[in-house]
mmCIF file of C-alpha atoms in Angstrom:
data_model
loop_
_atom_site.group_PDB
_atom_site.id
_atom_site.type_symbol
_atom_site.label_atom_id
_atom_site.label_comp_id
_atom_site.label_asym_id
_atom_site.label_seq_id
_atom_site.Cartn_x
_atom_site.Cartn_y
_atom_site.Cartn_z
ATOM 1 C CA UNK A 516 5.340 -47.803 54.649
ATOM 2 C CA UNK A 517 8.619 -47.165 52.212
ATOM 3 C CA UNK A 518 11.291 -49.299 50.822
ATOM 4 C CA UNK A 519 9.392 -52.692 50.718
ATOM 5 C CA UNK A 520 9.086 -55.772 48.230
ATOM 6 C CA UNK A 521 6.088 -55.672 45.574
ATOM 7 C CA UNK A 522 5.417 -58.188 42.765
ATOM 8 C CA UNK A 523 8.227 -60.767 41.901
ATOM 9 C CA UNK A 524 10.591 -59.240 44.054
ATOM 10 C CA UNK A 525 10.941 -55.827 42.870
ATOM 11 C CA UNK A 526 11.555 -53.079 45.473
ATOM 12 C CA UNK A 527 9.811 -49.955 45.513
ATOM 13 C CA UNK A 528 11.583 -47.102 47.166
ATOM 14 C CA UNK A 529 8.670 -44.452 47.707
ATOM 15 C CA UNK A 530 5.283 -45.124 49.466
ATOM 16 C CA UNK A 531 3.996 -48.944 49.238
ATOM 17 C CA UNK A 532 0.142 -48.414 50.274
ATOM 18 C CA UNK A 533 -2.915 -51.003 49.818
ATOM 19 C CA UNK A 534 -6.580 -50.212 50.204
ATOM 20 C CA UNK A 535 -9.239 -52.954 50.913
ATOM 21 C CA UNK A 536 -12.855 -52.990 50.805
ATOM 22 C CA UNK A 537 -15.311 -55.877 51.442
ATOM 23 C CA UNK A 538 -19.180 -55.861 50.247
ATOM 24 C CA UNK A 539 -21.553 -58.349 51.559
ATOM 25 C CA UNK A 540 -25.745 -58.355 52.039
ATOM 26 C CA UNK A 541 -26.895 -56.583 55.404
ATOM 27 C CA UNK A 542 -29.721 -58.779 55.798
ATOM 28 C CA UNK A 543 -32.351 -56.064 55.372
ATOM 29 C CA UNK A 544 -31.810 -55.876 51.334
ATOM 30 C CA UNK A 545 -28.922 -53.229 51.558
ATOM 31 C CA UNK A 546 -25.018 -54.043 51.630
ATOM 32 C CA UNK A 547 -22.885 -53.916 54.250
ATOM 33 C CA UNK A 548 -18.985 -53.009 54.504
ATOM 34 C CA UNK A 549 -17.521 -55.360 56.882
ATOM 35 C CA UNK A 550 -14.160 -54.292 55.563
ATOM 36 C CA UNK A 551 -13.326 -50.993 54.506
ATOM 37 C CA UNK A 552 -9.430 -50.201 54.775
ATOM 38 C CA UNK A 553 -6.996 -47.384 53.528
ATOM 39 C CA UNK A 554 -3.274 -46.779 53.976
ATOM 40 C CA UNK A 555 -1.270 -43.563 53.380
ATOM 41 C CA UNK A 556 -2.701 -41.789 50.220
ATOM 42 C CA UNK A 557 -5.553 -44.567 49.598
ATOM 43 C CA UNK A 558 -7.950 -43.066 51.937
ATOM 44 C CA UNK A 559 -11.625 -45.022 51.746
ATOM 45 C CA UNK A 560 -14.990 -42.948 52.313
ATOM 46 C CA UNK A 561 -18.440 -44.487 52.132
ATOM 47 C CA UNK A 562 -20.978 -42.001 50.701
ATOM 48 C CA UNK A 563 -25.071 -42.045 50.317
ATOM 49 C CA UNK A 564 -26.083 -44.519 47.754
ATOM 50 C CA UNK A 565 -30.036 -45.015 47.145
ATOM 51 C CA UNK A 566 -30.004 -48.344 45.436
ATOM 52 C CA UNK A 567 -29.848 -50.385 47.735
ATOM 53 C CA UNK A 568 -26.052 -51.016 47.705
ATOM 54 C CA UNK A 569 -22.973 -49.637 48.913
ATOM 55 C CA UNK A 570 -21.039 -46.712 47.335
ATOM 56 C CA UNK A 571 -17.198 -46.385 48.286
ATOM 57 C CA UNK A 572 -14.788 -43.195 46.988
ATOM 58 C CA UNK A 573 -11.089 -43.046 46.932
ATOM 59 C CA UNK A 574 -9.807 -39.928 48.208
ATOM 60 C CA UNK A 575 -6.238 -38.785 47.559
ATOM 61 C CA UNK A 576 -4.671 -38.372 50.815
ATOM 62 C CA UNK A 577 -1.329 -37.559 49.307
ATOM 63 C CA UNK A 578 0.164 -36.791 45.663
ATOM 64 C CA UNK A 579 0.912 -39.859 43.340
ATOM 65 C CA UNK A 580 1.659 -42.448 42.669
ATOM 66 C CA UNK A 581 5.220 -40.798 42.141
ATOM 67 C CA UNK A 582 7.936 -42.427 41.075
ATOM 68 C CA UNK A 583 8.843 -45.525 43.110
ATOM 69 C CA UNK A 584 5.515 -45.823 44.626
ATOM 70 C CA UNK A 585 3.307 -48.956 44.915
ATOM 71 C CA UNK A 586 -0.365 -48.771 45.347
ATOM 72 C CA UNK A 587 -2.523 -51.473 45.722
ATOM 73 C CA UNK A 588 -6.492 -51.473 45.898
ATOM 74 C CA UNK A 589 -8.246 -54.958 46.396
ATOM 75 C CA UNK A 590 -12.302 -55.172 46.682
ATOM 76 C CA UNK A 591 -14.375 -58.365 47.062
ATOM 77 C CA UNK A 592 -18.456 -58.619 46.251
ATOM 78 C CA UNK A 593 -20.069 -61.449 47.904
ATOM 79 C CA UNK A 594 -23.371 -62.984 46.814
ATOM 80 C CA UNK A 595 -26.013 -60.846 46.683
ATOM 81 C CA UNK A 596 -24.092 -57.408 47.595
ATOM 82 C CA UNK A 597 -23.896 -54.431 44.952
ATOM 83 C CA UNK A 598 -21.010 -52.069 45.266
ATOM 84 C CA UNK A 599 -20.175 -49.061 43.349
ATOM 85 C CA UNK A 600 -16.644 -47.622 43.498
ATOM 86 C CA UNK A 601 -15.344 -44.088 42.204
ATOM 87 C CA UNK A 602 -13.117 -41.496 42.854
ATOM 88 C CA UNK A 603 -13.182 -37.963 43.977
ATOM 89 C CA UNK A 604 -10.643 -36.614 41.412
ATOM 90 C CA UNK A 605 -8.418 -37.697 38.799
ATOM 91 C CA UNK A 606 -5.422 -39.952 39.593
ATOM 92 C CA UNK A 607 -2.035 -38.087 38.592
ATOM 93 C CA UNK A 608 1.389 -39.825 38.010
ATOM 94 C CA UNK A 609 4.273 -37.594 38.436
ATOM 95 C CA UNK A 610 7.849 -38.107 38.309
ATOM 96 C CA UNK A 611 8.717 -38.182 42.387
ATOM 97 C CA UNK A 612 11.906 -37.842 43.790
ATOM 98 C CA UNK A 613 12.492 -41.573 44.020
ATOM 99 C CA UNK A 614 13.889 -44.028 41.568
ATOM 100 C CA UNK A 615 12.272 -46.410 39.131
ATOM 101 C CA UNK A 616 8.515 -46.744 37.934
ATOM 102 C CA UNK A 617 5.336 -46.518 40.065
ATOM 103 C CA UNK A 618 3.069 -49.294 40.001
ATOM 104 C CA UNK A 619 -0.931 -49.058 40.572
ATOM 105 C CA UNK A 620 -2.636 -52.788 40.868
ATOM 106 C CA UNK A 621 -6.250 -53.147 41.262
ATOM 107 C CA UNK A 622 -7.506 -56.687 42.429
ATOM 108 C CA UNK A 623 -11.447 -56.920 41.802
ATOM 109 C CA UNK A 624 -13.333 -60.475 42.919
ATOM 110 C CA UNK A 625 -17.391 -60.652 42.290
ATOM 111 C CA UNK A 626 -19.499 -63.508 43.313
ATOM 112 C CA UNK A 627 -22.194 -65.333 41.905
ATOM 113 C CA UNK A 628 -25.092 -62.719 41.973
ATOM 114 C CA UNK A 629 -23.410 -59.591 43.142
ATOM 115 C CA UNK A 630 -22.475 -56.661 40.878
ATOM 116 C CA UNK A 631 -19.412 -54.403 40.905
ATOM 117 C CA UNK A 632 -19.563 -50.900 39.365
ATOM 118 C CA UNK A 633 -16.100 -49.823 38.984
ATOM 119 C CA UNK A 634 -15.962 -46.117 38.201
ATOM 120 C CA UNK A 635 -13.155 -44.068 38.818
ATOM 121 C CA UNK A 636 -12.192 -40.644 37.619
ATOM 122 C CA UNK A 637 -9.205 -40.282 35.199
ATOM 123 C CA UNK A 638 -5.834 -41.290 35.306
ATOM 124 C CA UNK A 639 -3.120 -38.466 33.921
ATOM 125 C CA UNK A 640 0.425 -39.313 32.837
ATOM 126 C CA UNK A 641 2.277 -36.266 33.541
ATOM 127 C CA UNK A 642 5.400 -35.762 31.855
ATOM 128 C CA UNK A 643 8.207 -37.388 33.186
ATOM 129 C CA UNK A 644 6.532 -40.070 34.726
ATOM 130 C CA UNK A 645 6.738 -43.961 34.557
ATOM 131 C CA UNK A 646 3.462 -45.930 35.677
ATOM 132 C CA UNK A 647 2.751 -49.628 35.320
ATOM 133 C CA UNK A 648 -0.876 -50.246 35.824
ATOM 134 C CA UNK A 649 -2.603 -53.725 36.076
ATOM 135 C CA UNK A 650 -6.251 -54.245 36.559
ATOM 136 C CA UNK A 651 -7.181 -58.148 37.330
ATOM 137 C CA UNK A 652 -10.855 -59.067 37.737
ATOM 138 C CA UNK A 653 -12.564 -62.335 39.020
ATOM 139 C CA UNK A 654 -16.145 -63.155 38.145
ATOM 140 C CA UNK A 655 -18.194 -66.104 39.229
ATOM 141 C CA UNK A 656 -21.057 -66.968 37.233
ATOM 142 C CA UNK A 657 -23.774 -64.912 37.617
ATOM 143 C CA UNK A 658 -21.941 -61.788 38.540
ATOM 144 C CA UNK A 659 -22.237 -58.375 36.879
ATOM 145 C CA UNK A 660 -19.257 -55.961 35.857
ATOM 146 C CA UNK A 661 -19.353 -52.279 34.510
ATOM 147 C CA UNK A 662 -15.737 -51.188 34.752
ATOM 148 C CA UNK A 663 -14.473 -47.906 33.082
ATOM 149 C CA UNK A 664 -11.300 -47.041 32.596
ATOM 150 C CA UNK A 665 -10.015 -43.669 31.140
ATOM 151 C CA UNK A 666 -6.067 -42.239 30.672
ATOM 152 C CA UNK A 667 -4.770 -39.090 29.937
ATOM 153 C CA UNK A 668 -1.467 -38.871 28.116
ATOM 154 C CA UNK A 669 0.188 -35.254 29.745
ATOM 155 C CA UNK A 670 -1.607 -32.627 30.878
ATOM 156 C CA UNK A 671 -2.986 -30.238 28.944
ATOM 157 C CA UNK A 672 -0.122 -28.876 26.415
ATOM 158 C CA UNK A 673 2.402 -30.930 28.190
ATOM 159 C CA UNK A 674 4.154 -34.044 26.546
ATOM 160 C CA UNK A 675 3.129 -37.434 28.217
ATOM 161 C CA UNK A 676 4.728 -39.613 30.545
ATOM 162 C CA UNK A 677 4.638 -43.508 30.150
ATOM 163 C CA UNK A 678 2.393 -45.355 30.527
ATOM 164 C CA UNK A 679 1.873 -49.508 30.471
ATOM 165 C CA UNK A 680 -1.692 -50.568 31.256
ATOM 166 C CA UNK A 681 -3.263 -54.190 31.331
ATOM 167 C CA UNK A 682 -6.656 -55.126 32.074
ATOM 168 C CA UNK A 683 -8.000 -58.848 32.397
ATOM 169 C CA UNK A 684 -10.959 -60.117 33.160
ATOM 170 C CA UNK A 685 -11.970 -63.777 33.921
ATOM 171 C CA UNK A 686 -15.455 -64.890 33.962
ATOM 172 C CA UNK A 687 -16.389 -68.573 35.258
ATOM 173 C CA UNK A 688 -12.856 -69.762 35.128
ATOM 174 C CA UNK A 689 -12.247 -68.654 31.680
ATOM 175 C CA UNK A 690 -10.642 -65.573 29.998
ATOM 176 C CA UNK A 691 -12.892 -62.926 28.741
ATOM 177 C CA UNK A 692 -10.338 -60.265 28.304
ATOM 178 C CA UNK A 693 -6.764 -59.819 28.165
ATOM 179 C CA UNK A 694 -5.523 -56.296 26.623
ATOM 180 C CA UNK A 695 -2.244 -54.335 27.044
ATOM 181 C CA UNK A 696 -1.017 -50.825 25.743
ATOM 182 C CA UNK A 697 1.986 -48.931 26.196
ATOM 183 C CA UNK A 698 2.221 -45.082 25.145
ATOM 184 C CA UNK A 699 4.408 -42.399 25.706
ATOM 185 C CA UNK A 700 8.566 -42.058 25.544
ATOM 186 C CA UNK A 701 9.939 -45.242 25.567
ATOM 187 C CA UNK A 702 7.067 -47.272 24.612
ATOM 188 C CA UNK A 703 7.243 -49.681 21.348
ATOM 189 C CA UNK A 704 7.318 -47.727 18.293
ATOM 190 C CA UNK A 705 3.954 -46.473 16.418
ATOM 191 C CA UNK A 706 2.234 -46.581 19.848
ATOM 192 C CA UNK A 707 1.336 -42.723 18.521
ATOM 193 C CA UNK A 708 0.710 -43.598 14.767
ATOM 194 C CA UNK A 709 -2.742 -44.443 13.041
ATOM 195 C CA UNK A 710 -2.856 -47.886 14.197
ATOM 196 C CA UNK A 711 -2.898 -47.085 17.676
ATOM 197 C CA UNK A 712 -3.797 -43.802 19.090
ATOM 198 C CA UNK A 713 -3.889 -41.578 15.893
ATOM 199 C CA UNK A 714 -2.281 -38.576 17.388
ATOM 200 C CA UNK A 715 -4.979 -38.512 20.369
ATOM 201 C CA UNK A 716 -4.086 -38.301 23.878
ATOM 202 C CA UNK A 717 -7.207 -39.658 25.625
ATOM 203 C CA UNK A 718 -8.144 -43.171 25.721
ATOM 204 C CA UNK A 719 -10.833 -45.117 27.727
ATOM 205 C CA UNK A 720 -12.405 -48.321 27.379
ATOM 206 C CA UNK A 721 -15.626 -49.731 29.088
ATOM 207 C CA UNK A 722 -16.122 -53.502 30.219
ATOM 208 C CA UNK A 723 -19.799 -54.476 30.984
ATOM 209 C CA UNK A 724 -20.280 -58.267 32.201
ATOM 210 C CA UNK A 725 -24.436 -58.918 32.165
ATOM 211 C CA UNK A 726 -26.171 -62.458 32.524
ATOM 212 C CA UNK A 727 -28.738 -61.691 29.931
ATOM 213 C CA UNK A 728 -25.824 -60.943 26.883
ATOM 214 C CA UNK A 729 -25.672 -64.908 27.294
ATOM 215 C CA UNK A 730 -29.000 -65.128 25.691
ATOM 216 C CA UNK A 731 -29.367 -61.813 23.886
ATOM 217 C CA UNK A 732 -25.579 -61.148 22.408
ATOM 218 C CA UNK A 733 -24.621 -57.594 21.787
ATOM 219 C CA UNK A 734 -23.943 -56.971 17.832
ATOM 220 C CA UNK A 735 -20.410 -55.663 16.881
ATOM 221 C CA UNK A 736 -20.748 -51.796 15.779
ATOM 222 C CA UNK A 737 -18.550 -48.581 15.537
ATOM 223 C CA UNK A 738 -19.758 -45.790 17.523
ATOM 224 C CA UNK A 739 -18.049 -42.869 16.586
ATOM 225 C CA UNK A 740 -14.490 -42.346 14.139
ATOM 226 C CA UNK A 741 -12.474 -43.620 16.791
ATOM 227 C CA UNK A 742 -14.917 -45.761 19.064
ATOM 228 C CA UNK A 743 -16.185 -49.350 18.987
ATOM 229 C CA UNK A 744 -18.187 -51.613 20.503
ATOM 230 C CA UNK A 745 -17.253 -55.383 20.607
ATOM 231 C CA UNK A 746 -18.588 -58.781 22.211
ATOM 232 C CA UNK A 747 -16.713 -61.096 24.335
ATOM 233 C CA UNK A 748 -16.370 -64.608 24.300
ATOM 234 C CA UNK A 749 -18.816 -64.717 27.008
ATOM 235 C CA UNK A 750 -21.480 -62.288 28.459
ATOM 236 C CA UNK A 751 -19.810 -59.406 28.024
ATOM 237 C CA UNK A 752 -18.926 -56.450 25.614
ATOM 238 C CA UNK A 753 -15.808 -54.338 25.739
ATOM 239 C CA UNK A 754 -16.358 -50.731 24.418
ATOM 240 C CA UNK A 755 -12.620 -48.717 23.190
ATOM 241 C CA UNK A 756 -12.659 -45.223 22.553
ATOM 242 C CA UNK A 757 -10.168 -42.668 21.560
ATOM 243 C CA UNK A 758 -10.863 -38.599 22.054
ATOM 244 C CA UNK A 759 -8.883 -35.485 21.954
ATOM 245 C CA UNK A 760 -9.731 -34.398 25.487
ATOM 246 C CA UNK A 761 -11.287 -36.463 28.691
ATOM 247 C CA UNK A 762 -14.823 -34.783 28.350
ATOM 248 C CA UNK A 763 -15.351 -36.142 24.982
ATOM 249 C CA UNK A 764 -14.122 -39.350 26.246
ATOM 250 C CA UNK A 765 -16.249 -39.204 29.232
ATOM 251 C CA UNK A 766 -19.219 -38.653 27.026
ATOM 252 C CA UNK A 767 -18.667 -41.219 24.444
ATOM 253 C CA UNK A 768 -18.606 -43.984 27.118
ATOM 254 C CA UNK A 769 -21.584 -42.755 29.115
ATOM 255 C CA UNK A 770 -23.314 -42.774 25.798
ATOM 256 C CA UNK A 771 -22.162 -46.487 25.171
ATOM 257 C CA UNK A 772 -23.214 -47.504 28.747
ATOM 258 C CA UNK A 773 -26.715 -46.111 28.477
ATOM 259 C CA UNK A 774 -27.132 -48.186 24.804
ATOM 260 C CA UNK A 775 -25.723 -51.207 27.118
ATOM 261 C CA UNK A 776 -28.668 -50.710 29.736
ATOM 262 C CA UNK A 777 -25.194 -49.770 32.367
ATOM 263 C CA UNK A 778 -25.612 -45.898 32.405
ATOM 264 C CA UNK A 779 -24.155 -44.101 35.465
ATOM 265 C CA UNK A 780 -26.813 -43.921 38.310
ATOM 266 C CA UNK A 781 -27.220 -40.822 40.241
ATOM 267 C CA UNK A 782 -25.124 -42.576 43.309
ATOM 268 C CA UNK A 783 -22.364 -43.000 40.818
ATOM 269 C CA UNK A 784 -21.861 -39.315 40.506
ATOM 270 C CA UNK A 785 -19.352 -37.857 43.164
ATOM 271 C CA UNK A 786 -21.404 -35.277 45.770
#
């Protein structure tokens, strides 16, 4: 689908596509997917999960997002269900031929007693691209979340594209996190300076929400020269990290997840 309106009446001249995932208990101790629907470049595949939950991978059926594209992914996890969502490969933002920026929206809803592990591969902002990413998560009280975001500014030896990213997490009706980052050409001055990226080109964050953190909060601590763990105002923790490359960033975030009892499971790894 092309040439349709997006948020706030914005017009998109490229590809407009939406993927939807609904997860619910199957009545036998596992998780069913009553809705699994993808459009255009957003293909979805259910794969094997050995923990009683459901596991879905996004498969890029086309290049993108390109300039003028608008992609949306929506996932809903109902009470008692467990869902892991990953991707087969990194997402590569490219300039494209259409005018205007590209947009990638993620909307996640997790019910009481449900669990969502949102673990996509890296997002790479290639030279000349202009991408705006928004991720909004709504959690009911008692929900569990492991969310990882990894962003790479430019491919190897390449100048970065422009990337604007906003992550918002609400728990039981209250805001846990609302964080926005702008990087690349045209971003506010200082984005590459010592107070933000310090000359590095790979940034990521890990959000873990778990009911047990209410009674046993996690203390803030530094995890390395460019990584820190911070408790949030609720049963949640935020890990923020910078690294010179994607491999070292993933190691940092995996080590933090291990320390928080949210380490990747065998079923989280694409195969």
